């Protein structure tokens, strides 16, 4: 999909305006995002571009503010604004804020000492002061200068918060240190919006940036509903501030909430991009989402952000080879870009691409070794070499640079599990959940760690949280089912494991239709033998031998792939599709490992898994079952197969000798 020349020009002008306005307010990440998107927009025709050139020599993006009151204030305070912005650029945030809002003025306005206002733990909702000081009035400054001063206050508070925080995972690092400037900014903006609302009842003259700042502060204070209201006002007033859209994304925790919010957003291309990005962050995977990304890439063919979204969509859908190819393309187009390379390193780690991961680690180190993403990539490389202590060192370094680096917290938890330091692993996973409660890997890691400690009730709770975030993921349901089995809840465990089987089947057909795979594999006949063995074992413990036999036969059939499974199913599976149809509300699979990963890979070409530990256990059970039912011929055949496979040979020989002796005895009796 390509835009017409005039539409492309208008879109380019809007992005240019976004870059300038965000840069003027020191929102550099939003400015960078808009500039990268602008660079990915194909150049329009020269004739159309020349026809749109204004008579004035001043570019429209540098034109004065159309609001005469704001324009007059901006012109009047230009010198002070330039001074404040230079302080901000030099990272002197307190001096920047003091140019327009010195501390004595703020203390008088808010009726409190600004250094002592933040005594709460940051867990409650934002509260306005009981009464504002009527002795002082709000300063007459432009919205641009007010935003810059208040934003500098917030950044200064974050800087002091980092300075006051203890060493990562140190004895005093409880994560309870707060930004003491949030309450100051929150009170100031509460009064500013209250006065404007009292004057005319609307915000027609607002520029949208103060709404964004207030929403961001409210979100940090855990007042999510009010924060969402102000952020939605912000994107209606100025839709090109990507930072506001990201804050909304962080507040949307479920697909239902996203669908509820979407109709109330401005209907433009930014809303379209937001919806695609939010859906990916919620681990959605469907053909419509893939089509949306392809449409956007038709407009911005080389956009690093959209290409990264496409790669992450493949990653979350467990199409790791496609995800690797997408990241290869991004790296070829933008070789100096470090954003999201931590995800690329995860993919290379799972695929065991050691030379590529080594190259990526060297590349990141050469570009900027003091970026959190670089440290995560290097940590993943050391983890692949099984140098877990060295990996922890780099993940801690990444968190020192950026405490909100989700990948570093989660991966450090994995490393502590490898080092058998379960206490540190649990703390790492908990901190990952604090950063992003949608991170299913952290919840799953907590479940695994508590399962190692044999605290199955806790493990089950965390596994269920992970399964709720990834309802289409077979690995999550397999963990739930295994935990229930260990707790003796076999009936519930069977339901969870059947859901895991159905999730595998649904995922493969969805992935094929979403990404244009060469062939759609019927996974209902190529299932994980480990899961089938677990289901059969639980049925056996429930004394339901017919069901146990059906699933043991189905497990054994996975050795031969699709054809063998069909034959096994005909031999008495009792209709697997019918037996798991009650769980048809769940689809997905996780390729990061797990007991069934190898089996799934082996069956992908229809050749089956071959002999595995699970299929050998099923063969032994079926042999014993044949002995109990006096089907000695089948028992001998299965025992001979066990001897050929080299699994449980002695027991198989003993069973074969017993079966033959009973056959001989039966022959004698008949004579």
Coordinates of N, CA and C in Angstrom, one line a residue, residues 16 62 176 215 242 307 370 401 454 490 531 591 625 643 669:
X16 N 7.6 16.0 10.4 CA 8.5 17.1 10.6 C 8.1 18.0 11.8
X62 N 8.6 25.9 11.6 CA 9.2 26.9 12.4 C 8.3 28.1 12.5
X176 N 12.2 0.2 46.8 CA 11.2 1.1 47.5 C 11.5 2.6 47.3
X215 N -0.4 12.7 32.7 CA -0.7 11.3 32.6 C 0.5 10.4 32.9
X242 N 4.9 10.2 20.2 CA 4.9 8.7 20.4 C 5.0 8.4 21.8
X307 N 9.8 -2.7 11.2 CA 10.5 -4.0 10.9 C 10.7 -4.7 12.2
X370 N 28.3 0.8 26.8 CA 27.5 1.3 27.9 C 26.1 1.5 27.7
X401 N 22.8 0.5 34.3 CA 22.5 1.6 33.3 C 21.1 1.9 33.1
X454 N 9.9 -27.3 45.4 CA 8.8 -28.2 45.8 C 7.7 -27.5 46.5
X490 N -5.1 -35.2 39.5 CA -4.9 -35.8 38.1 C -6.0 -35.4 37.2
X531 N 3.7 -35.1 26.6 CA 2.4 -34.7 27.1 C 1.5 -35.9 27.1
X591 N 8.6 -22.1 21.8 CA 9.8 -22.8 21.3 C 11.1 -22.5 22.0
X625 N 0.4 -54.2 29.7 CA -1.0 -54.3 29.6 C -1.4 -55.5 28.7
X643 N 14.0 -54.2 23.1 CA 15.3 -54.7 23.0 C 16.1 -54.1 21.9
X669 N -2.0 -76.7 27.3 CA -3.3 -76.9 27.8 C -4.3 -77.2 26.7

